[in-house]
mmCIF file with all atom_site columns, C-alpha atoms in Angstrom:
data_model
loop_
_atom_site.group_PDB
_atom_site.id
_atom_site.type_symbol
_atom_site.label_atom_id
_atom_site.label_alt_id
_atom_site.label_comp_id
_atom_site.label_asym_id
_atom_site.label_entity_id
_atom_site.label_seq_id
_atom_site.pdbx_PDB_ins_code
_atom_site.Cartn_x
_atom_site.Cartn_y
_atom_site.Cartn_z
_atom_site.occupancy
_atom_site.B_iso_or_equiv
_atom_site.pdbx_formal_charge
_atom_site.auth_seq_id
_atom_site.auth_comp_id
_atom_site.auth_asym_id
_atom_site.auth_atom_id
_atom_site.pdbx_PDB_model_num
ATOM 1   C CA . MET A 1 1   ? 177.734 72.908 127.465 1.00 39.00 ? 1   MET A CA 1
ATOM 2   C CA . ALA A 1 2   ? 178.590 69.298 126.964 1.00 41.00 ? 2   ALA A CA 1
ATOM 3   C CA . GLN A 1 3   ? 177.978 68.568 123.218 1.00 44.00 ? 3   GLN A CA 1
ATOM 4   C CA . VAL A 1 4   ? 176.449 64.731 122.274 1.00 43.00 ? 4   VAL A CA 1
ATOM 5   C CA . PRO A 1 5   ? 178.654 61.979 120.604 1.00 44.00 ? 5   PRO A CA 1
ATOM 6   C CA . ALA A 1 6   ? 176.816 62.153 117.172 1.00 51.00 ? 6   ALA A CA 1
ATOM 7   C CA . ARG A 1 7   ? 175.789 58.437 117.876 1.00 53.00 ? 7   ARG A CA 1
ATOM 8   C CA . LEU A 1 8   ? 173.651 59.104 120.657 1.00 50.00 ? 8   LEU A CA 1
ATOM 9   C CA . GLY A 1 9   ? 172.263 61.759 119.813 1.00 54.00 ? 9   GLY A CA 1
ATOM 10  C CA . ALA A 1 10  ? 169.329 60.479 117.330 1.00 58.00 ? 10  ALA A CA 1
ATOM 11  C CA . ALA A 1 11  ? 168.324 58.445 120.466 1.00 62.00 ? 11  ALA A CA 1
ATOM 12  C CA . VAL A 1 12  ? 168.651 61.740 123.091 1.00 70.00 ? 12  VAL A CA 1
ATOM 13  C CA . ASN A 1 13  ? 166.486 63.743 120.587 1.00 77.00 ? 13  ASN A CA 1
ATOM 14  C CA . ALA A 1 14  ? 164.191 61.142 119.955 1.00 84.00 ? 14  ALA A CA 1
ATOM 15  C CA . PRO A 1 15  ? 160.164 62.050 119.915 1.00 88.00 ? 15  PRO A CA 1
ATOM 16  C CA . LEU A 1 16  ? 158.537 61.605 122.925 1.00 91.00 ? 16  LEU A CA 1
ATOM 17  C CA . PRO A 1 17  ? 155.029 59.631 122.155 1.00 92.00 ? 17  PRO A CA 1
ATOM 18  C CA . LYS A 1 18  ? 151.784 61.165 122.994 1.00 92.00 ? 18  LYS A CA 1
ATOM 19  C CA . ALA A 1 19  ? 148.761 60.638 124.915 1.00 92.00 ? 19  ALA A CA 1
ATOM 20  C CA . GLY A 1 20  ? 146.876 58.041 123.037 1.00 92.00 ? 20  GLY A CA 1
ATOM 21  C CA . ASP A 1 21  ? 149.844 55.878 120.919 1.00 93.00 ? 21  ASP A CA 1
ATOM 22  C CA . LEU A 1 22  ? 150.024 52.748 120.398 1.00 95.00 ? 22  LEU A CA 1
ATOM 23  C CA . VAL A 1 23  ? 153.222 51.196 121.464 1.00 95.00 ? 23  VAL A CA 1
ATOM 24  C CA . VAL A 1 24  ? 155.422 48.136 121.738 1.00 96.00 ? 24  VAL A CA 1
ATOM 25  C CA . VAL A 1 25  ? 157.516 48.139 123.803 1.00 96.00 ? 25  VAL A CA 1
ATOM 26  C CA . SER A 1 26  ? 160.532 46.019 123.508 1.00 96.00 ? 26  SER A CA 1
ATOM 27  C CA . ARG A 1 27  ? 163.985 45.223 124.454 1.00 96.00 ? 27  ARG A CA 1
ATOM 28  C CA . ALA A 1 28  ? 165.709 47.551 121.754 1.00 95.00 ? 28  ALA A CA 1
ATOM 29  C CA . ALA A 1 29  ? 163.416 50.551 125.001 1.00 94.00 ? 29  ALA A CA 1
ATOM 30  C CA . SER A 1 30  ? 164.829 48.896 127.600 1.00 94.00 ? 30  SER A CA 1
ATOM 31  C CA . VAL A 1 31  ? 166.754 45.489 128.643 1.00 94.00 ? 31  VAL A CA 1
ATOM 32  C CA . GLN A 1 32  ? 164.218 44.402 131.058 1.00 93.00 ? 32  GLN A CA 1
ATOM 33  C CA . PHE A 1 33  ? 161.326 43.821 128.485 1.00 94.00 ? 33  PHE A CA 1
ATOM 34  C CA . LEU A 1 34  ? 163.126 40.314 127.157 1.00 93.00 ? 34  LEU A CA 1
ATOM 35  C CA . ARG A 1 35  ? 159.406 39.482 125.369 1.00 95.00 ? 35  ARG A CA 1
ATOM 36  C CA . PRO A 1 36  ? 157.792 42.827 123.219 1.00 95.00 ? 36  PRO A CA 1
ATOM 37  C CA . ILE A 1 37  ? 154.980 43.819 124.765 1.00 95.00 ? 37  ILE A CA 1
ATOM 38  C CA . ASN A 1 38  ? 151.837 46.260 124.051 1.00 96.00 ? 38  ASN A CA 1
ATOM 39  C CA . CYS A 1 39  ? 150.571 49.527 125.414 1.00 96.00 ? 39  CYS A CA 1
ATOM 40  C CA . ARG A 1 40  ? 148.160 52.593 124.732 1.00 95.00 ? 40  ARG A CA 1
ATOM 41  C CA . VAL A 1 41  ? 150.083 56.179 126.242 1.00 95.00 ? 41  VAL A CA 1
ATOM 42  C CA . ILE A 1 42  ? 148.414 57.039 129.364 1.00 95.00 ? 42  ILE A CA 1
ATOM 43  C CA . ARG A 1 43  ? 151.156 60.318 129.702 1.00 94.00 ? 43  ARG A CA 1
ATOM 44  C CA . VAL A 1 44  ? 154.461 61.140 129.207 1.00 93.00 ? 44  VAL A CA 1
ATOM 45  C CA . LEU A 1 45  ? 155.917 61.829 132.978 1.00 92.00 ? 45  LEU A CA 1
ATOM 46  C CA . ASP A 1 46  ? 157.560 65.142 133.308 1.00 91.00 ? 46  ASP A CA 1
ATOM 47  C CA . TRP A 1 47  ? 160.330 63.049 136.376 1.00 90.00 ? 47  TRP A CA 1
ATOM 48  C CA . ILE A 1 48  ? 163.817 63.183 136.365 1.00 86.00 ? 48  ILE A CA 1
ATOM 49  C CA . THR A 1 49  ? 165.808 60.907 134.074 1.00 86.00 ? 49  THR A CA 1
ATOM 50  C CA . TYR A 1 50  ? 169.634 60.381 132.401 1.00 87.00 ? 50  TYR A CA 1
ATOM 51  C CA . ASP A 1 51  ? 169.290 61.762 128.993 1.00 90.00 ? 51  ASP A CA 1
ATOM 52  C CA . GLY A 1 52  ? 167.718 59.883 126.415 1.00 91.00 ? 52  GLY A CA 1
ATOM 53  C CA . TRP A 1 53  ? 165.014 58.217 129.088 1.00 94.00 ? 53  TRP A CA 1
ATOM 54  C CA . CYS A 1 54  ? 162.190 58.802 129.660 1.00 94.00 ? 54  CYS A CA 1
ATOM 55  C CA . TRP A 1 55  ? 159.122 57.083 132.865 1.00 95.00 ? 55  TRP A CA 1
ATOM 56  C CA . LEU A 1 56  ? 155.488 56.806 130.861 1.00 95.00 ? 56  LEU A CA 1
ATOM 57  C CA . ASP A 1 57  ? 152.261 55.663 132.622 1.00 96.00 ? 57  ASP A CA 1
ATOM 58  C CA . VAL A 1 58  ? 150.575 53.280 130.300 1.00 96.00 ? 58  VAL A CA 1
ATOM 59  C CA . TYR A 1 59  ? 148.312 50.321 130.005 1.00 96.00 ? 59  TYR A CA 1
ATOM 60  C CA . GLN A 1 60  ? 149.384 46.888 128.497 1.00 96.00 ? 60  GLN A CA 1
ATOM 61  C CA . LEU A 1 61  ? 146.802 45.467 126.458 1.00 95.00 ? 61  LEU A CA 1
ATOM 62  C CA . ASN A 1 62  ? 146.817 41.648 125.424 1.00 94.00 ? 62  ASN A CA 1
ATOM 63  C CA . ALA A 1 63  ? 145.715 40.544 122.427 1.00 92.00 ? 63  ALA A CA 1
ATOM 64  C CA . LYS A 1 64  ? 142.643 41.185 122.367 1.00 93.00 ? 64  LYS A CA 1
ATOM 65  C CA . GLY A 1 65  ? 143.651 44.514 122.765 1.00 91.00 ? 65  GLY A CA 1
ATOM 66  C CA . ASP A 1 66  ? 141.844 45.555 126.247 1.00 94.00 ? 66  ASP A CA 1
ATOM 67  C CA . ALA A 1 67  ? 144.194 46.837 128.719 1.00 94.00 ? 67  ALA A CA 1
ATOM 68  C CA . VAL A 1 68  ? 144.686 44.197 131.337 1.00 95.00 ? 68  VAL A CA 1
ATOM 69  C CA . VAL A 1 69  ? 146.760 46.775 133.787 1.00 96.00 ? 69  VAL A CA 1
ATOM 70  C CA . ARG A 1 70  ? 148.318 49.778 134.489 1.00 96.00 ? 70  ARG A CA 1
ATOM 71  C CA . ARG A 1 71  ? 152.300 49.984 134.447 1.00 95.00 ? 71  ARG A CA 1
ATOM 72  C CA . SER A 1 72  ? 154.978 52.891 135.182 1.00 95.00 ? 72  SER A CA 1
ATOM 73  C CA . ILE A 1 73  ? 157.560 51.961 132.796 1.00 95.00 ? 73  ILE A CA 1
ATOM 74  C CA . TYR A 1 74  ? 160.727 53.253 132.054 1.00 95.00 ? 74  TYR A CA 1
ATOM 75  C CA . VAL A 1 75  ? 161.609 53.059 128.600 1.00 95.00 ? 75  VAL A CA 1
ATOM 76  C CA . GLN A 1 76  ? 164.327 54.657 125.701 1.00 95.00 ? 76  GLN A CA 1
ATOM 77  C CA . PRO A 1 77  ? 161.568 56.888 123.420 1.00 94.00 ? 77  PRO A CA 1
ATOM 78  C CA . ALA A 1 78  ? 163.958 56.209 120.017 1.00 94.00 ? 78  ALA A CA 1
ATOM 79  C CA . GLY A 1 79  ? 163.958 52.061 121.351 1.00 94.00 ? 79  GLY A CA 1
ATOM 80  C CA . LEU A 1 80  ? 159.828 52.682 120.912 1.00 95.00 ? 80  LEU A CA 1
ATOM 81  C CA . GLU A 1 81  ? 157.207 50.695 118.082 1.00 93.00 ? 81  GLU A CA 1
ATOM 82  C CA . VAL A 1 82  ? 154.149 53.473 117.870 1.00 91.00 ? 82  VAL A CA 1
ATOM 83  C CA . VAL A 1 83  ? 151.988 50.846 115.945 1.00 90.00 ? 83  VAL A CA 1
ATOM 84  C CA . GLN A 1 84  ? 148.359 53.637 116.218 1.00 84.00 ? 84  GLN A CA 1
ATOM 85  C CA . ALA A 1 85  ? 148.844 57.051 116.519 1.00 84.00 ? 85  ALA A CA 1
ATOM 86  C CA . ALA A 1 86  ? 146.225 58.388 119.011 1.00 78.00 ? 86  ALA A CA 1
ATOM 87  C CA . PRO A 1 87  ? 143.646 59.247 116.558 1.00 76.00 ? 87  PRO A CA 1
ATOM 88  C CA . THR A 1 88  ? 143.255 63.462 116.070 1.00 78.00 ? 88  THR A CA 1
ATOM 89  C CA . PRO A 1 89  ? 140.920 64.646 118.568 1.00 76.00 ? 89  PRO A CA 1
ATOM 90  C CA . ARG A 1 90  ? 137.391 66.095 115.952 1.00 75.00 ? 90  ARG A CA 1
ATOM 91  C CA . ALA A 1 91  ? 135.964 69.350 114.642 1.00 73.00 ? 91  ALA A CA 1
ATOM 92  C CA . PRO A 1 92  ? 132.673 70.716 117.491 1.00 66.00 ? 92  PRO A CA 1
ATOM 93  C CA . SER A 1 93  ? 129.619 70.176 115.813 1.00 65.00 ? 93  SER A CA 1
ATOM 94  C CA . ARG A 1 94  ? 128.062 74.741 115.851 1.00 63.00 ? 94  ARG A CA 1
ATOM 95  C CA . ALA A 1 95  ? 130.366 76.966 115.365 1.00 62.00 ? 95  ALA A CA 1
ATOM 96  C CA . GLY A 1 96  ? 130.935 78.626 118.557 1.00 63.00 ? 96  GLY A CA 1
ATOM 97  C CA . VAL A 1 97  ? 128.174 76.986 120.285 1.00 62.00 ? 97  VAL A CA 1
ATOM 98  C CA . PRO A 1 98  ? 129.553 75.437 123.139 1.00 63.00 ? 98  PRO A CA 1
ATOM 99  C CA . PRO A 1 99  ? 128.072 71.628 123.531 1.00 62.00 ? 99  PRO A CA 1
ATOM 100 C CA . ASN A 1 100 ? 126.879 71.306 126.693 1.00 64.00 ? 100 ASN A CA 1
ATOM 101 C CA . VAL A 1 101 ? 124.189 74.506 126.641 1.00 58.00 ? 101 VAL A CA 1
ATOM 102 C CA . ARG A 1 102 ? 120.709 74.042 126.419 1.00 59.00 ? 102 ARG A CA 1
ATOM 103 C CA . ARG A 1 103 ? 118.722 74.321 122.654 1.00 59.00 ? 103 ARG A CA 1
ATOM 104 C CA . GLY A 1 104 ? 115.222 74.105 124.663 1.00 60.00 ? 104 GLY A CA 1
ATOM 105 C CA . SER A 1 105 ? 112.073 76.738 123.076 1.00 63.00 ? 105 SER A CA 1
ATOM 106 C CA . ARG A 1 106 ? 112.352 78.846 127.124 1.00 64.00 ? 106 ARG A CA 1
ATOM 107 C CA . ALA A 1 107 ? 115.210 81.063 128.104 1.00 65.00 ? 107 ALA A CA 1
ATOM 108 C CA . ALA A 1 108 ? 117.546 79.424 130.803 1.00 63.00 ? 108 ALA A CA 1
ATOM 109 C CA . GLY A 1 109 ? 115.815 80.041 134.491 1.00 68.00 ? 109 GLY A CA 1
ATOM 110 C CA . THR A 1 110 ? 112.783 80.513 132.853 1.00 70.00 ? 110 THR A CA 1
ATOM 111 C CA . PRO A 1 111 ? 109.686 78.478 134.827 1.00 71.00 ? 111 PRO A CA 1
ATOM 112 C CA . PRO A 1 112 ? 107.927 75.724 132.915 1.00 67.00 ? 112 PRO A CA 1
ATOM 113 C CA . ALA A 1 113 ? 104.593 76.915 131.340 1.00 67.00 ? 113 ALA A CA 1
ATOM 114 C CA . ALA A 1 114 ? 101.010 75.944 134.039 1.00 66.00 ? 114 ALA A CA 1
ATOM 115 C CA . GLY A 1 115 ? 99.836  73.097 131.502 1.00 61.00 ? 115 GLY A CA 1
ATOM 116 C CA . SER A 1 116 ? 103.391 71.666 131.261 1.00 57.00 ? 116 SER A CA 1
ATOM 117 C CA . ARG A 1 117 ? 103.189 67.905 133.115 1.00 60.00 ? 117 ARG A CA 1
ATOM 118 C CA . ARG A 1 118 ? 106.580 68.419 135.442 1.00 54.00 ? 118 ARG A CA 1
ATOM 119 C CA . ALA A 1 119 ? 104.323 71.632 137.292 1.00 51.00 ? 119 ALA A CA 1
ATOM 120 C CA . GLY A 1 120 ? 102.531 69.193 139.470 1.00 52.00 ? 120 GLY A CA 1
ATOM 121 C CA . CYS A 1 121 ? 104.559 66.617 141.515 1.00 55.00 ? 121 CYS A CA 1
ATOM 122 C CA . GLY A 1 122 ? 101.579 64.306 142.724 1.00 55.00 ? 122 GLY A CA 1
ATOM 123 C CA . ARG A 1 123 ? 99.895  63.473 139.401 1.00 52.00 ? 123 ARG A CA 1
#
């Protein structure tokens, strides 16, 4: 197995960004970015690349932070500056109860009472 030279080890073993990360892509990440751009990472593509490089699906952001264009970019993760990491998912509000479960007074599949407003169609 080929050894990675010590000077390249950090670039090859750099952590990949995660979906939701806000990153600055500059010349350090790839020579095609003469002027830095702000991006929100959508996903890391699993395309075959050279060691120390990756393909990213990103939204390019304007000065206000709004997404203006979707791009696939080829960069070195070691050259990316992570400005804001992706937020951690919230814990569920009720333990053991999925958020989309009906919490009404009648069981699922039970028809409404005869005196309710939904019982008749044309009223």
